[in-house]
XYZ file of C-alpha atoms in Angstrom:
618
model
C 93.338 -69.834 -1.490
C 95.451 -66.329 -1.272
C 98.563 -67.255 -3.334
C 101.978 -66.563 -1.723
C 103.039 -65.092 -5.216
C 100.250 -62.513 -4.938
C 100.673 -61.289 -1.008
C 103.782 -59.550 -0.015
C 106.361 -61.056 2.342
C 106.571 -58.698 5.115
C 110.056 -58.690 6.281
C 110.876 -58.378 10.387
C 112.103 -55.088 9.873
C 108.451 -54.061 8.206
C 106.937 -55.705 10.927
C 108.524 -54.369 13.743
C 108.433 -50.615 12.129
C 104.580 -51.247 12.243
C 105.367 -50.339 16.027
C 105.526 -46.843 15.019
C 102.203 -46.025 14.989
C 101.848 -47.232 18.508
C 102.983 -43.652 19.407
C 99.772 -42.287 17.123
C 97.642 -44.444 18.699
C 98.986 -43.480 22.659
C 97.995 -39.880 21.857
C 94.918 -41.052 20.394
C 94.133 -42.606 23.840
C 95.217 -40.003 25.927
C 92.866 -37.880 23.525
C 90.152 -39.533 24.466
C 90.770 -39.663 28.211
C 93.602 -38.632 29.838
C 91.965 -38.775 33.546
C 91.168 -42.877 32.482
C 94.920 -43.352 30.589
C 96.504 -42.047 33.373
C 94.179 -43.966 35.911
C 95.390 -46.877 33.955
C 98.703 -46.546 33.760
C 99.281 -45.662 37.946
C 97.303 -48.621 38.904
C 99.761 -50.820 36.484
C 102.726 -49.634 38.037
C 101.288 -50.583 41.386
C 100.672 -54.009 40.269
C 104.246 -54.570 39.055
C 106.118 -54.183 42.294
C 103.571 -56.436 43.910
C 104.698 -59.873 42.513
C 108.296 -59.416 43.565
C 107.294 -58.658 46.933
C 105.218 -61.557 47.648
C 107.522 -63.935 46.495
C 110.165 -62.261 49.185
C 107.782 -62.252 51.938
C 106.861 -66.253 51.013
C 110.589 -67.152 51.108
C 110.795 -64.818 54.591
C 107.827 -66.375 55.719
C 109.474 -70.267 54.567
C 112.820 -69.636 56.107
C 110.921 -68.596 59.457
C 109.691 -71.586 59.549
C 112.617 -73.395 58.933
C 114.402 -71.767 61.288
C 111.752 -71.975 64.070
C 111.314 -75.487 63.761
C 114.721 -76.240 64.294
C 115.062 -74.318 68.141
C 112.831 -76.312 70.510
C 109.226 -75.757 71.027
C 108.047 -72.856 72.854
C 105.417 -75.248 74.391
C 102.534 -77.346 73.363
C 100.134 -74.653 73.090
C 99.432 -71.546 70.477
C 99.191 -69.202 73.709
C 102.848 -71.007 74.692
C 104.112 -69.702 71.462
C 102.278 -66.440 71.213
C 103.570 -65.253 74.977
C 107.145 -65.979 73.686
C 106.989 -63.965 71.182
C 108.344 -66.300 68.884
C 105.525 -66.089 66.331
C 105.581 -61.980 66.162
C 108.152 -62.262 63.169
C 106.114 -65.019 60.814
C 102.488 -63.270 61.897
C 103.962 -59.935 60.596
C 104.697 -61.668 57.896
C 101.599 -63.803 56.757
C 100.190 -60.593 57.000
C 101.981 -58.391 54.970
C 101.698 -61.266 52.205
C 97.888 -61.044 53.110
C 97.798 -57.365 52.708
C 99.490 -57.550 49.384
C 96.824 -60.822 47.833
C 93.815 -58.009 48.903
C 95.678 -55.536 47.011
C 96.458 -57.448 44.088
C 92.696 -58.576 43.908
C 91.729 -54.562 44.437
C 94.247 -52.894 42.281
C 93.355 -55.578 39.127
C 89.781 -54.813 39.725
C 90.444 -51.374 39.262
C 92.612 -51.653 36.513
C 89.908 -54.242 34.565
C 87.144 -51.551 34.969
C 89.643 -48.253 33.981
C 90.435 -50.181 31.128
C 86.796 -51.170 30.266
C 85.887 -47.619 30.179
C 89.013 -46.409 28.785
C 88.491 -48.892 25.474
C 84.676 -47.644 25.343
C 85.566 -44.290 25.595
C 88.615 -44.735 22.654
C 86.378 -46.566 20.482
C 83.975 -43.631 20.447
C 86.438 -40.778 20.102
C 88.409 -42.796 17.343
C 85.188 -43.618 15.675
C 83.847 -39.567 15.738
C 87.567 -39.456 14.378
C 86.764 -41.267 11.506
C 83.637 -40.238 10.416
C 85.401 -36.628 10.525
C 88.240 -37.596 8.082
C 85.642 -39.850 6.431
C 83.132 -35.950 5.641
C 86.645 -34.504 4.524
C 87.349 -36.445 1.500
C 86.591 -36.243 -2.250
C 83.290 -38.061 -3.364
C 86.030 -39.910 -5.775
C 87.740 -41.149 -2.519
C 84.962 -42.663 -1.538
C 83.454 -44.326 -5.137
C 87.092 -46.440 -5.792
C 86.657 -50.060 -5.072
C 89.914 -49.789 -3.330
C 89.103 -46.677 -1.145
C 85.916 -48.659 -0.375
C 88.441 -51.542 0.731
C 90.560 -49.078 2.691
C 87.429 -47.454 4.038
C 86.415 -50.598 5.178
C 90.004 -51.794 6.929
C 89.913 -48.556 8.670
C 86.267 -48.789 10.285
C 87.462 -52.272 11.218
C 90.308 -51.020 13.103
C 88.454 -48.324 15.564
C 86.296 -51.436 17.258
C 88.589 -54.119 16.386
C 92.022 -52.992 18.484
C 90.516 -52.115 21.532
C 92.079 -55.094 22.678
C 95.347 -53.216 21.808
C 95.116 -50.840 24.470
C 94.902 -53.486 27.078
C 97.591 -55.557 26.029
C 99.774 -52.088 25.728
C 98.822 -51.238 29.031
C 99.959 -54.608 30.367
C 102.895 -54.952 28.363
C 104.181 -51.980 30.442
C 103.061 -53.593 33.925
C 104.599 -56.686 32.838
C 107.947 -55.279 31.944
C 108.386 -53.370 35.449
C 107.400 -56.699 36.741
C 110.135 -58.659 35.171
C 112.602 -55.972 35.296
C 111.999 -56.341 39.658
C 111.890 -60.549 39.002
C 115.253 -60.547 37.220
C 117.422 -58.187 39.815
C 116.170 -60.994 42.168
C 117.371 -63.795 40.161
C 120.588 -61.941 39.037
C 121.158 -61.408 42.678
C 121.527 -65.401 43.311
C 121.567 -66.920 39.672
C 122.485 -64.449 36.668
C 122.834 -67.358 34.101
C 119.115 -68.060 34.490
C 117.908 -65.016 32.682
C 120.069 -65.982 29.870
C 118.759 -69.909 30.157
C 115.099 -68.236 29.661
C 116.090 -65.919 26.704
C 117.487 -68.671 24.356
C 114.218 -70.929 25.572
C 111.690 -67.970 24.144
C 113.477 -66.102 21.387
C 111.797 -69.056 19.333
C 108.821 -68.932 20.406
C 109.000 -64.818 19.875
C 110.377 -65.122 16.302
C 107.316 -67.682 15.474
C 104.615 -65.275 16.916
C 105.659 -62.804 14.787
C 105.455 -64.986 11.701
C 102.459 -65.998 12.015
C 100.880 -62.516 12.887
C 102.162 -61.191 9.959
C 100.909 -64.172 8.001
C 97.566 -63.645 9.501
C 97.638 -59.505 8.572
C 98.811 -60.515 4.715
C 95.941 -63.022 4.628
C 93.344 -60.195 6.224
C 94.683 -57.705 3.555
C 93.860 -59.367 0.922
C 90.691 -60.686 1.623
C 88.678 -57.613 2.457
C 87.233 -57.323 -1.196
C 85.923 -60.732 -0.688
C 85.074 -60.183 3.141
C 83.046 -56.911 1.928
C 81.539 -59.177 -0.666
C 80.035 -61.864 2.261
C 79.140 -58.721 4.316
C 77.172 -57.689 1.471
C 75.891 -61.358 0.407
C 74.753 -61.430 4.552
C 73.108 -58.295 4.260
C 70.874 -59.095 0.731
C 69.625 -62.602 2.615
C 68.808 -61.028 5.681
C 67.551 -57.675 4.912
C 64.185 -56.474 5.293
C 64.581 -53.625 2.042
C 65.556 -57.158 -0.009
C 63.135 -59.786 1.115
C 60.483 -59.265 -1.393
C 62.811 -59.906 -4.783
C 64.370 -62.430 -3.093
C 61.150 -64.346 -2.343
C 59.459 -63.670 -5.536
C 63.081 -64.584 -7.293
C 64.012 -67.530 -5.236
C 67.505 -66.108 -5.096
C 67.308 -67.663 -1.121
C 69.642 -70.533 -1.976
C 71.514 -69.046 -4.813
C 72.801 -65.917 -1.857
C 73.254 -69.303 0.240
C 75.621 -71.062 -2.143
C 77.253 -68.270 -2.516
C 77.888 -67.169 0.713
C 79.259 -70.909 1.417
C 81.585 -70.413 -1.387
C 83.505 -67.648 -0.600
C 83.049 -68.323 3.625
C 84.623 -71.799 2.353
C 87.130 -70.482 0.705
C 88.313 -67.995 3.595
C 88.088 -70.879 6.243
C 90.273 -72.898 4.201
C 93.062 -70.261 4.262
C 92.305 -69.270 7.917
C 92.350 -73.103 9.035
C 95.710 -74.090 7.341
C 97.122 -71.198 9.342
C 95.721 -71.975 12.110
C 96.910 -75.279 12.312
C 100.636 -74.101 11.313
C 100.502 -71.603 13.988
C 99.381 -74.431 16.522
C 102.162 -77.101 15.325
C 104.757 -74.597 15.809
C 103.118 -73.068 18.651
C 103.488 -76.311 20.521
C 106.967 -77.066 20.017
C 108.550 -73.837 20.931
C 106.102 -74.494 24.178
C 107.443 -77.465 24.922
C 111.146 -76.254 24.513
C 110.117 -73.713 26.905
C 108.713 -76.091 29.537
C 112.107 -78.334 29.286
C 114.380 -75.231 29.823
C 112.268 -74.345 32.911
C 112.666 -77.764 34.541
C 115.995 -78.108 33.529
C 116.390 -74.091 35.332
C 114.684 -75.977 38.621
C 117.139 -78.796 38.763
C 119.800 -77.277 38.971
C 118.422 -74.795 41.764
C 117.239 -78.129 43.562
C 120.677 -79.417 43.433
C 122.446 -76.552 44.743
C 120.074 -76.177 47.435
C 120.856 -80.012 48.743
C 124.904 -79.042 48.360
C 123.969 -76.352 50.602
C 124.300 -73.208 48.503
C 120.377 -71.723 49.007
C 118.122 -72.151 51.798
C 114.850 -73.623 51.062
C 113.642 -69.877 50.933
C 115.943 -69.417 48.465
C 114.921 -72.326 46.927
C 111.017 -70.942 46.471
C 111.923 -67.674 45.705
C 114.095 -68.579 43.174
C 111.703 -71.215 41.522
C 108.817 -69.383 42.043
C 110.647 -66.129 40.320
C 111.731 -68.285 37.766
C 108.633 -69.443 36.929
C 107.218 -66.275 36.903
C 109.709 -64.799 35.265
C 109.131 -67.284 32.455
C 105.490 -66.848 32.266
C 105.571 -63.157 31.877
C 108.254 -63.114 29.585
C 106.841 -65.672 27.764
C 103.987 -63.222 27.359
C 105.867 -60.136 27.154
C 107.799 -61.750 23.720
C 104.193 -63.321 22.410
C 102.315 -60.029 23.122
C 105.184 -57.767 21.585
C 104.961 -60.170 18.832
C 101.066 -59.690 18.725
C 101.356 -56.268 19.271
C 103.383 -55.833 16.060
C 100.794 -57.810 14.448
C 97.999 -55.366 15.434
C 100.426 -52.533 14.803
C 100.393 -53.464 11.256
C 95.987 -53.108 11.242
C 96.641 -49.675 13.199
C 98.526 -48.884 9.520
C 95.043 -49.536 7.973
C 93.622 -47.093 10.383
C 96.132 -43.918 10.941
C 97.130 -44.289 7.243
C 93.672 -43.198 6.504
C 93.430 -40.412 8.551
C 96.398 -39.163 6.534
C 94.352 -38.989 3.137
C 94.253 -35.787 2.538
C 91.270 -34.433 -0.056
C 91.744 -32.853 -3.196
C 88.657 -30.337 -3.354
C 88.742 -28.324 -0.558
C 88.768 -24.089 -0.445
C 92.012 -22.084 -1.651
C 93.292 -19.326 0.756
C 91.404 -16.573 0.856
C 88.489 -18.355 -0.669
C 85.557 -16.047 -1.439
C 81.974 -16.168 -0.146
C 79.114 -17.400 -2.277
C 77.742 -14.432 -4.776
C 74.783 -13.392 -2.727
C 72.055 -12.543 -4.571
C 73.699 -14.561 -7.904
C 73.923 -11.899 -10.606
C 75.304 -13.935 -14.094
C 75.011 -17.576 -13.296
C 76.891 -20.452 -13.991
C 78.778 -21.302 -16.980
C 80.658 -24.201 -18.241
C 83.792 -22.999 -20.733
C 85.080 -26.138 -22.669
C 84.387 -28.357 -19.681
C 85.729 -31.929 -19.758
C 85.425 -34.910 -17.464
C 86.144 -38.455 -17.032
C 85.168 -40.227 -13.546
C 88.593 -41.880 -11.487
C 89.652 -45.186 -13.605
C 87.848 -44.618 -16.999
C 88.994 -43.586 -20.113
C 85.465 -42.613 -21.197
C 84.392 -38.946 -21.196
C 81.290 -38.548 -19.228
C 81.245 -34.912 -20.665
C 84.273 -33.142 -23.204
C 83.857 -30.084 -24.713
C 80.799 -28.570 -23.211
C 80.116 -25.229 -22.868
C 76.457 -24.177 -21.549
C 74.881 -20.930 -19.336
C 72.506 -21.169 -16.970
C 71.321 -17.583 -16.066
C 70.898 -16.605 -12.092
C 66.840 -16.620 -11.649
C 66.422 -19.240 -14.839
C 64.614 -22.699 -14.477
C 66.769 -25.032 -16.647
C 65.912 -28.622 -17.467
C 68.563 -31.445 -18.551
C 67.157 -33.819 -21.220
C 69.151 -36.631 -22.558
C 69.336 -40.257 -22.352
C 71.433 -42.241 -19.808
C 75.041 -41.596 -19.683
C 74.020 -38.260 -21.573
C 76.139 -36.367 -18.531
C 73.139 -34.907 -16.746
C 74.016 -35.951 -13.623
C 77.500 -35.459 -13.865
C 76.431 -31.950 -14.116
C 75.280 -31.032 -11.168
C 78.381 -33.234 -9.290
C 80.765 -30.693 -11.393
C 78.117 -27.366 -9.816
C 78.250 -28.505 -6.346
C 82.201 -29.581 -6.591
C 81.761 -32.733 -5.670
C 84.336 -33.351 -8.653
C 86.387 -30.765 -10.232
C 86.652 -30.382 -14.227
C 89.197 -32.649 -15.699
C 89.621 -29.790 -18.271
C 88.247 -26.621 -18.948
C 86.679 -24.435 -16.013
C 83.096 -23.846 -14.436
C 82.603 -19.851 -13.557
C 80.058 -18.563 -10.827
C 79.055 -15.130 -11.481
C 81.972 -14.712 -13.880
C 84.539 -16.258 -11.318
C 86.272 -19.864 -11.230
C 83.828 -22.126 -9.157
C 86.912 -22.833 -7.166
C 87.625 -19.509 -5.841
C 84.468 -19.742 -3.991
C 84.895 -21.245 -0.039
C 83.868 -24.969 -0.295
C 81.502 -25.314 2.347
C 79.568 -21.883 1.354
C 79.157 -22.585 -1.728
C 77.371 -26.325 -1.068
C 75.354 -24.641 1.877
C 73.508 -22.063 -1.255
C 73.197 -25.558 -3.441
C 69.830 -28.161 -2.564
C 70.412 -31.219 -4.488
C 67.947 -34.285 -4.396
C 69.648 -37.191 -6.352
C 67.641 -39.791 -7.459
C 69.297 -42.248 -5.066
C 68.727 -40.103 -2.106
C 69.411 -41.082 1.436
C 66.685 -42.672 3.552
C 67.581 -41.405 6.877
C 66.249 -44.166 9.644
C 65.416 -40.774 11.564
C 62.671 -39.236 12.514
C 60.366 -37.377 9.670
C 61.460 -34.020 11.633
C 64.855 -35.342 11.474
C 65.035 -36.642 7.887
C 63.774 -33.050 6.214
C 66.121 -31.139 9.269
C 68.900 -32.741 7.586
C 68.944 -29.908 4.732
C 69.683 -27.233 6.887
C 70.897 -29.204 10.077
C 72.049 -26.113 11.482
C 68.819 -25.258 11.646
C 67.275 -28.595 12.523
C 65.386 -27.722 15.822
C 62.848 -25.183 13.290
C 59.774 -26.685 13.692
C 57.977 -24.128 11.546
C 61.063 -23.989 8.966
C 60.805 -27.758 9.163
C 57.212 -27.707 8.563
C 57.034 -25.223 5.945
C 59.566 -27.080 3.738
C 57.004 -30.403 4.137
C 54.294 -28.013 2.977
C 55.970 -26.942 -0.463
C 57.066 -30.614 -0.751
C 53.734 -32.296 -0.335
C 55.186 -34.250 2.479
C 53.053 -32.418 5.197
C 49.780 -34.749 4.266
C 52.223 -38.012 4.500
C 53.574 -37.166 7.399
C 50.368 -35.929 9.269
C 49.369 -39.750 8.747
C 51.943 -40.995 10.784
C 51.065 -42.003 13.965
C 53.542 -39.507 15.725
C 53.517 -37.077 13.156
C 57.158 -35.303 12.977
C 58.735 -37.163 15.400
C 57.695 -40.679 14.158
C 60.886 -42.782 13.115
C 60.950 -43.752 9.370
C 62.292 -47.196 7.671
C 62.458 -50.428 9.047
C 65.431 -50.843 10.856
C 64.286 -49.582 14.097
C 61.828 -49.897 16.619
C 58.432 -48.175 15.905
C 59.742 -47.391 12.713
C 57.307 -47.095 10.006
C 58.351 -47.464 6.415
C 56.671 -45.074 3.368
C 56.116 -46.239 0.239
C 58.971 -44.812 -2.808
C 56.901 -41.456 -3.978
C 56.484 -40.778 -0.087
C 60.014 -41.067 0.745
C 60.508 -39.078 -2.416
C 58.497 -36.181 -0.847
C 60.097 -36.443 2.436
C 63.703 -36.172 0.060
C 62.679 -32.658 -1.875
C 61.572 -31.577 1.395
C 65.090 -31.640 2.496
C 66.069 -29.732 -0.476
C 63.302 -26.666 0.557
C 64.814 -26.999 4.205
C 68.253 -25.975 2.560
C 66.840 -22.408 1.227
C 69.465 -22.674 -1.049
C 70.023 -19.986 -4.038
C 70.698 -22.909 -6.188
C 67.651 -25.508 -6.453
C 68.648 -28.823 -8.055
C 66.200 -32.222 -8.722
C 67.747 -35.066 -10.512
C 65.505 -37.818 -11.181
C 64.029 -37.873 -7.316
C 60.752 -38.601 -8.898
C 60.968 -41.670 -10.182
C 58.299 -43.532 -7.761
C 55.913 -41.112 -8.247
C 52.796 -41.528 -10.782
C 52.512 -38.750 -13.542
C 50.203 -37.024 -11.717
C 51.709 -36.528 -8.221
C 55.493 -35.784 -10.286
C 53.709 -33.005 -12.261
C 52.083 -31.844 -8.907
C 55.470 -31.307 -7.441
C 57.342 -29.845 -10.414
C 54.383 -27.218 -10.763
C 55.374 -26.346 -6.854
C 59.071 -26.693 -7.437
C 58.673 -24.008 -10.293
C 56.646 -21.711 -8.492
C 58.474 -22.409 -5.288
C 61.537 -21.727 -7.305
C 60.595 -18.044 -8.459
C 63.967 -15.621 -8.458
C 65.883 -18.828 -7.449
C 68.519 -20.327 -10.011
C 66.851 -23.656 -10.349
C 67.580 -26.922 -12.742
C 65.560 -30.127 -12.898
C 66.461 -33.579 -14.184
C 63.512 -35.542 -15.860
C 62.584 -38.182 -18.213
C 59.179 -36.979 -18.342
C 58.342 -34.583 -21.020
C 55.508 -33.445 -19.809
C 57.307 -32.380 -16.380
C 60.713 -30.763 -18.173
C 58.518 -28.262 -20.879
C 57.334 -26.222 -17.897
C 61.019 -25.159 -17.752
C 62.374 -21.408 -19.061
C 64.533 -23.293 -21.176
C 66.046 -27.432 -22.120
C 69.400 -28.278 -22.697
C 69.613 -31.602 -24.935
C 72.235 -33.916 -24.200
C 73.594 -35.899 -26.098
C 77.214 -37.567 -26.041
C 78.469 -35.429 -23.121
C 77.595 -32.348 -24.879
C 74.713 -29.545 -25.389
C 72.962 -31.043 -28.417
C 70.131 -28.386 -28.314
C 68.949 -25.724 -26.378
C 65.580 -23.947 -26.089
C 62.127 -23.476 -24.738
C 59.668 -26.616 -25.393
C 57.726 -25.733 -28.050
C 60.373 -24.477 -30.312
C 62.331 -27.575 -29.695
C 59.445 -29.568 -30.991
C 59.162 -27.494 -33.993
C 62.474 -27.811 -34.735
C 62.398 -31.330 -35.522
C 65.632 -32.360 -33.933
C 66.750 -34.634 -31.202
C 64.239 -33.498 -28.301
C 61.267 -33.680 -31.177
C 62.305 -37.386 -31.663
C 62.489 -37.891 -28.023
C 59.280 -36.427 -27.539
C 57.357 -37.930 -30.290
C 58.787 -41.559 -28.865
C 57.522 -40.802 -25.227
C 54.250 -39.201 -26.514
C 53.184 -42.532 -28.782
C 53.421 -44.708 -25.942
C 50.092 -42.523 -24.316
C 48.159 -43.324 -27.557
């Protein structure tokens, strides 16, 4: 149960101003397709004259008949009444109002397929949108639990309110429509409009309630929502299946899924029923005004004061009338309830990220002449009070092959986030060739930098695809492509595959076939040669691979490596001594420093590492 005490009242005034980013979302539209908005919005307007104009052509039509049937009979045939001429008015008539039912039927069929395409075409412009503003931001925007949550509202929001554009687009229709419906009715019966007002403005205030209610209660449950999409995805997944089946987690995921699905239904169903309760009472307050509207019309057509024309245009307005303002006042109410998701959505395109270039940014040192070096850096990640590095100052010379040593949490990986700016220092600086790292332009500096984390990305692309991705400007290279598989060792895996470079990897589509850890490991530092960076970075992506087949692809990455500035992240001693030179970690800072051997001799921390590694061979 979300507690009232913990969710914000929204007040009508917050509500309504969620209308403001209807504007934002118009141009968003129009952005997308102005041919289709504008499509949309012509064939509306024809629709909303056409109700007005068929319920004047029906009371025509009805008073025509009145009238005829009170002359005498033109004779007892239909030619009788056709030669006189009698029928010429009424035929005109029936088919004007026939004229106008084929147009209605064409001009909505139009308007339901615009619209189609119009939402398809929005949802894919506002989702390119997103993923744009989504590349922009800080890796720290995107590693808070409540970004996550925001991130998460936000994707919701570009397939979710497509909806929105329809009911915008028929708000508009619906308001020329009434605006034509009430000059009729004013014209015979102003105090109607004001009978229908005071019947809805309940029903109005209500929907708006309870839309807000149902935002406040959304809100607040996307950690928990994220949570069952996640719980879904663990029981149903093919990269989980095997740990759940050997761990017989199947009806633990189960009884937890039911727990917090229960939970959410509970909430959702007493709202629900509110919303109904209410919902039904303002209706039927609604329905009594209307037939307390048609009696009176009924009794001043008997006194004499309307014709019985009069009398079904003015019911038939009426009625109308009621209906679409009945909807007008519910949809602006739900309208204001999706305007407050659209917040979710255009407030984050307005996150603006904190790394990015300074004016005038410089290009990326090319060849690198000093290095890199770390002056009295310091860093703590978003939300901890823990350094994950303080006071560390280290070199690492342009054309060097530096390895990080240390045990987790050491600060070895929040190393190379600092080198390729994916975070900035919290103090001290980092200097590129003697200059702060960020004077250097943003997007040149990661394009000289080929990082493999451990916790790569398995692209569910092809193998041609998944190594393009390095360079992906350069992603149609076949040999490029090819030669970067070589130095990897991936060429052998992928000449396996049944369609070679262009076979789909993972599971999750058709044809796909799925490699085994060190193979998708191979494909990932293959991506790293297809960067041809200056800067050559591998932390940890060897982890699935035997001692063997790691050493194998060190001994390439070092010679591979030759006049590049190059640093490796291992556990494995006997991978990290082939290095020009370790850095020991320890505590966030450079414990040690030096090549292998003399590290051993010196009988410090990397000795004791080393000997503990080394005894478990013997």
């Amino acid at each position: 149960m979300v507690h009232s005490a913990l969710v914000p009242n929204l007040s009508l005034r917050e509500r309504v101003g969620a209308l403001r980013h209807l504007p934002a979302l118009f141009r968003l539209v129009w952005q997308a397709s102005p041919s289709l908005t504008a499509a949309s919005l012509g064939l509306r307007l024809g629709r909303a004259a056409i109700p007005i104009l068929m319920l004047y052509v029906g009371k025509l039509i009805i008073d025509e008949v009145v009238a005829q049937t009170q002359m005498a009979s033109a004779g007892p045939s239909l030619g009788d009444w056709l030669a006189s001429g009698r029928l010429n008015l009424l035929g005109g008539l029936v088919v004007v109002e026939a004229m106008l039912a084929i147009a209605t039927d064409l001009l909505g069929r139009a308007s339901s397929l615009v619209d189609s395409l119009l939402a398809e075409r929005y949802s894919n412009f506002a989702s390119v949108r997103l993923m744009e503003q989504a590349a922009t931001l800080d890796l720290e925007q995107f590693e808070s639990s409540d970004q996550q949550d925001r991130l998460d509202r936000a994707r919701r929001q570009v397939t979710g309110r497509t909806t929105l554009l329809t009911q915008l687009f028929g708000q508009v229709q619906d308001i020329l429509t009434i605006l034509s419906l009430a000059v009729g009715l004013a014209a015979y019966a102003p105090w109607l409009l004001g009978l229908i007002v005071l019947a809805l403005l309940p029903a109005f205030l209500g929907e708006v309630h309870f839309n807000a209610q149902g935002y406040r209660l959304n809100y607040f449950r996307t950690p928990e929502r994220r949570q069952l999409d996640y719980i879904r995805y663990l029981g149903s997944s093919v990269e989980t299946a095997k740990e759940i089946k050997l761990f017989g987690l199947g009806p633990f995921l189960v009884d937890r899924f039911s727990r917090f699905a229960g939970r959410m239904y509970g909430d959702n169903r007493q709202l629900a029923i509110r919303r109904a309760a209410w919902g039904g009472l303002f209706a039927a307050l609604a329905t009594l005004a209307y037939y307390l509207a048609y009696a009176l019309v009924v009794w001043q057509t008997v006194r004499g004061d309307f014709s019985i024309g009069d009398l079904t245009f003015l019911t038939g307005s009426f009625l109308r009338l009621r209906s679409l303002l009945e909807g007008l006042l519910l949809g602006f109410s739900q309208i204001a309830g999706q305007a407050l998701y659209l917040d979710d959505l255009f407030s984050f395109f307005e996150i603006q990220p904190t790394i990015t270039s300074r004016p005038k940014a410089l290009p990326f040192p090319r060849p690198l002449r000093s290095g890199i070096t770390f002056e009295n850096v310091g860093f703590r990640y978003p939300d901890s009070e823990q350094w994950a590095v303080r006071h560390l100052n280290l070199t690492i010379r342009a054309g060097e092959v530096v390895a990080l040593v240390g045990e987790n949490g050491a600060g070895k990986t929040t190393i190379v986030k600092l080198i390729a700016r994916l975070y900035d220092p919290t103090e001290g600086r980092i200097l590129l060739d003697g200059r702060d790292l960020r004077d250097y332009d943003l997007a040149d500096l990661r394009s000289e930098i080929g990082v493999i984390f451990q916790d790569f990305v398995r692209f569910h692309f092809t193998a041609a695809e998944n190594i393009g991705a390095g360079r992906i400007e350069a992603s149609e290279d076949r040999g490029r492509i090819r030669s970067a598989a070589e130095r990897s060792l991936a060429d052998p895996v992928i000449a396996r595959l049944p369609q070679g470079y262009d076979q789909p990897l993972g599971k999750r589509f058709n044809e796909g076939a799925d490699l085994s850890g060190g193979e998708w490991q191979k494909i990932a530092i293959a991506r790293a040669y297809m960067r041809e960076a200056d800067v050559l970075i591998l932390d940890e992506p060897t982890a699935a691979l035997d001692a063997r087949a790691e050493y194998e692809v060190f001994q390439r990455f070092r010679d591979l490596s030759r006049g590049k500035t190059a640093i490796l992240i291992s556990h494995r001693f006997s991978t990290v001594r082939m290095a020009d030179r370790i850095l020991v970690l320890e505590n966030g800072r450079v414990a040690e420093a030096g090549a292998h051997e003399d590290l051993v001799a010196s009988g410090g921390r990397y000795a004791e590492l080393f000997e503990l590694q080394a005894s478990g061979y013997r």
